[in-house]
Amino acid sequence: MALTKEATAATVKKYGAKENDTGNVKVQIALLTQRVQQLTEHVKSFPKDGTAKRSLLKVVGQRRKMLKYFERTDLEGYRAFIKELGLRK
């Protein structure tokens, strides 16, 4: 259920400054967003899976913290990135 290596590498290449730039805030937020989408689909398919629900809440919290940091450090970049990912409307 984890992200595949190919999907991770494509995300890092798209949002990172270099191919191995996994520490970049944009890359981390994009990877967490993909994980949230996966877990959301899983929870819809298996509503009684409490562990998956807990994992989803944990990942959403991590992403929220990263987004707050990104907003605090680079507001214009944050706004553009949110539009690109389609997180808030």
PDB file of C-alpha atoms in Angstrom:
ATOM      1  CA  MET A   1       0.000   0.000   0.000  1.00  0.00           C
ATOM      2  CA  ALA A   2       3.025   2.274   0.189  1.00  0.00           C
ATOM      3  CA  LEU A   3       4.045   4.497  -2.683  1.00  0.00           C
ATOM      4  CA  THR A   4       5.998   2.768  -5.415  1.00  0.00           C
ATOM      5  CA  LYS A   5       9.598   3.695  -6.073  1.00  0.00           C
ATOM      6  CA  GLU A   6       8.695   4.948  -9.532  1.00  0.00           C
ATOM      7  CA  ALA A   7       5.948   7.239  -8.241  1.00  0.00           C
ATOM      8  CA  THR A   8       8.224   8.568  -5.518  1.00  0.00           C
ATOM      9  CA  ALA A   9      11.063   9.193  -7.959  1.00  0.00           C
ATOM     10  CA  ALA A  10       8.724  10.995 -10.370  1.00  0.00           C
ATOM     11  CA  THR A  11       7.429  13.236  -7.583  1.00  0.00           C
ATOM     12  CA  VAL A  12      10.957  14.025  -6.378  1.00  0.00           C
ATOM     13  CA  LYS A  13      12.025  14.838  -9.928  1.00  0.00           C
ATOM     14  CA  LYS A  14       8.986  17.079 -10.486  1.00  0.00           C
ATOM     15  CA  TYR A  15       9.117  19.110  -7.259  1.00  0.00           C
ATOM     16  CA  GLY A  16      12.722  18.797  -6.096  1.00  0.00           C
ATOM     17  CA  ALA A  17      15.660  20.976  -7.046  1.00  0.00           C
ATOM     18  CA  LYS A  18      17.706  17.851  -7.888  1.00  0.00           C
ATOM     19  CA  GLU A  19      16.934  14.175  -8.464  1.00  0.00           C
ATOM     20  CA  ASN A  20      17.766  13.203  -4.875  1.00  0.00           C
ATOM     21  CA  ASP A  21      16.257  16.243  -3.174  1.00  0.00           C
ATOM     22  CA  THR A  22      13.876  14.378  -0.891  1.00  0.00           C
ATOM     23  CA  GLY A  23      14.264  16.868   1.966  1.00  0.00           C
ATOM     24  CA  ASN A  24      12.663  19.719   0.066  1.00  0.00           C
ATOM     25  CA  VAL A  25       9.396  20.876   1.654  1.00  0.00           C
ATOM     26  CA  LYS A  26       7.562  20.746  -1.679  1.00  0.00           C
ATOM     27  CA  VAL A  27       8.643  17.146  -2.260  1.00  0.00           C
ATOM     28  CA  GLN A  28       7.634  16.067   1.227  1.00  0.00           C
ATOM     29  CA  ILE A  29       4.221  17.722   0.966  1.00  0.00           C
ATOM     30  CA  ALA A  30       3.608  16.197  -2.474  1.00  0.00           C
ATOM     31  CA  LEU A  31       4.554  12.713  -1.216  1.00  0.00           C
ATOM     32  CA  LEU A  32       2.314  13.097   1.827  1.00  0.00           C
ATOM     33  CA  THR A  33      -0.525  14.245  -0.446  1.00  0.00           C
ATOM     34  CA  GLN A  34      -0.153  11.106  -2.548  1.00  0.00           C
ATOM     35  CA  ARG A  35      -0.162   9.003   0.616  1.00  0.00           C
ATOM     36  CA  VAL A  36      -3.324  10.777   1.834  1.00  0.00           C
ATOM     37  CA  GLN A  37      -5.047  10.010  -1.465  1.00  0.00           C
ATOM     38  CA  GLN A  38      -4.084   6.332  -1.208  1.00  0.00           C
ATOM     39  CA  LEU A  39      -5.246   6.028   2.377  1.00  0.00           C
ATOM     40  CA  THR A  40      -8.496   7.834   1.606  1.00  0.00           C
ATOM     41  CA  GLU A  41      -9.316   5.313  -1.108  1.00  0.00           C
ATOM     42  CA  HIS A  42      -8.435   2.458   1.227  1.00  0.00           C
ATOM     43  CA  VAL A  43     -10.650   3.797   4.026  1.00  0.00           C
ATOM     44  CA  LYS A  44     -13.531   4.203   1.574  1.00  0.00           C
ATOM     45  CA  SER A  45     -13.127   0.574   0.502  1.00  0.00           C
ATOM     46  CA  PHE A  46     -12.642  -0.780   4.035  1.00  0.00           C
ATOM     47  CA  PRO A  47     -14.581   1.437   6.461  1.00  0.00           C
ATOM     48  CA  LYS A  48     -13.972  -0.839   9.465  1.00  0.00           C
ATOM     49  CA  ASP A  49     -10.189  -0.649   9.174  1.00  0.00           C
ATOM     50  CA  GLY A  50      -9.406   1.463  12.220  1.00  0.00           C
ATOM     51  CA  THR A  51      -5.651   1.307  11.748  1.00  0.00           C
ATOM     52  CA  ALA A  52      -5.942   2.836   8.291  1.00  0.00           C
ATOM     53  CA  LYS A  53      -8.137   5.623   9.661  1.00  0.00           C
ATOM     54  CA  ARG A  54      -5.568   6.371  12.337  1.00  0.00           C
ATOM     55  CA  SER A  55      -2.775   6.340   9.765  1.00  0.00           C
ATOM     56  CA  LEU A  56      -4.746   8.727   7.576  1.00  0.00           C
ATOM     57  CA  LEU A  57      -5.194  11.179  10.434  1.00  0.00           C
ATOM     58  CA  LYS A  58      -1.495  10.939  11.273  1.00  0.00           C
ATOM     59  CA  VAL A  59      -0.396  11.639   7.692  1.00  0.00           C
ATOM     60  CA  VAL A  60      -2.858  14.529   7.364  1.00  0.00           C
ATOM     61  CA  GLY A  61      -1.412  16.033  10.557  1.00  0.00           C
ATOM     62  CA  GLN A  62       2.137  15.715   9.240  1.00  0.00           C
ATOM     63  CA  ARG A  63       1.147  17.377   5.989  1.00  0.00           C
ATOM     64  CA  ARG A  64      -0.644  20.173   7.840  1.00  0.00           C
ATOM     65  CA  LYS A  65       2.500  20.906   9.870  1.00  0.00           C
ATOM     66  CA  MET A  66       4.619  21.004   6.717  1.00  0.00           C
ATOM     67  CA  LEU A  67       2.125  23.298   5.000  1.00  0.00           C
ATOM     68  CA  LYS A  68       2.161  25.685   7.956  1.00  0.00           C
ATOM     69  CA  TYR A  69       5.952  25.787   7.821  1.00  0.00           C
ATOM     70  CA  PHE A  70       5.944  26.379   4.076  1.00  0.00           C
ATOM     71  CA  GLU A  71       3.359  29.148   4.427  1.00  0.00           C
ATOM     72  CA  ARG A  72       5.417  30.806   7.134  1.00  0.00           C
ATOM     73  CA  THR A  73       8.690  30.689   5.160  1.00  0.00           C
ATOM     74  CA  ASP A  74       7.566  31.350   1.553  1.00  0.00           C
ATOM     75  CA  LEU A  75       4.031  32.701   1.221  1.00  0.00           C
ATOM     76  CA  GLU A  76       3.991  33.214  -2.557  1.00  0.00           C
ATOM     77  CA  GLY A  77       5.536  29.813  -3.211  1.00  0.00           C
ATOM     78  CA  TYR A  78       3.007  28.291  -0.815  1.00  0.00           C
ATOM     79  CA  ARG A  79       0.062  29.825  -2.658  1.00  0.00           C
ATOM     80  CA  ALA A  80       1.334  28.652  -6.045  1.00  0.00           C
ATOM     81  CA  PHE A  81       2.043  25.165  -4.724  1.00  0.00           C
ATOM     82  CA  ILE A  82      -1.418  24.825  -3.152  1.00  0.00           C
ATOM     83  CA  LYS A  83      -3.013  25.724  -6.493  1.00  0.00           C
ATOM     84  CA  GLU A  84      -0.771  23.250  -8.298  1.00  0.00           C
ATOM     85  CA  LEU A  85      -1.713  20.407  -5.964  1.00  0.00           C
ATOM     86  CA  GLY A  86      -5.340  21.490  -5.774  1.00  0.00           C
ATOM     87  CA  LEU A  87      -5.526  21.240  -1.983  1.00  0.00           C
ATOM     88  CA  ARG A  88      -7.538  24.316  -1.069  1.00  0.00           C
ATOM     89  CA  LYS A  89     -10.106  26.141  -3.103  1.00  0.00           C
TER      90      LYS A  89
END
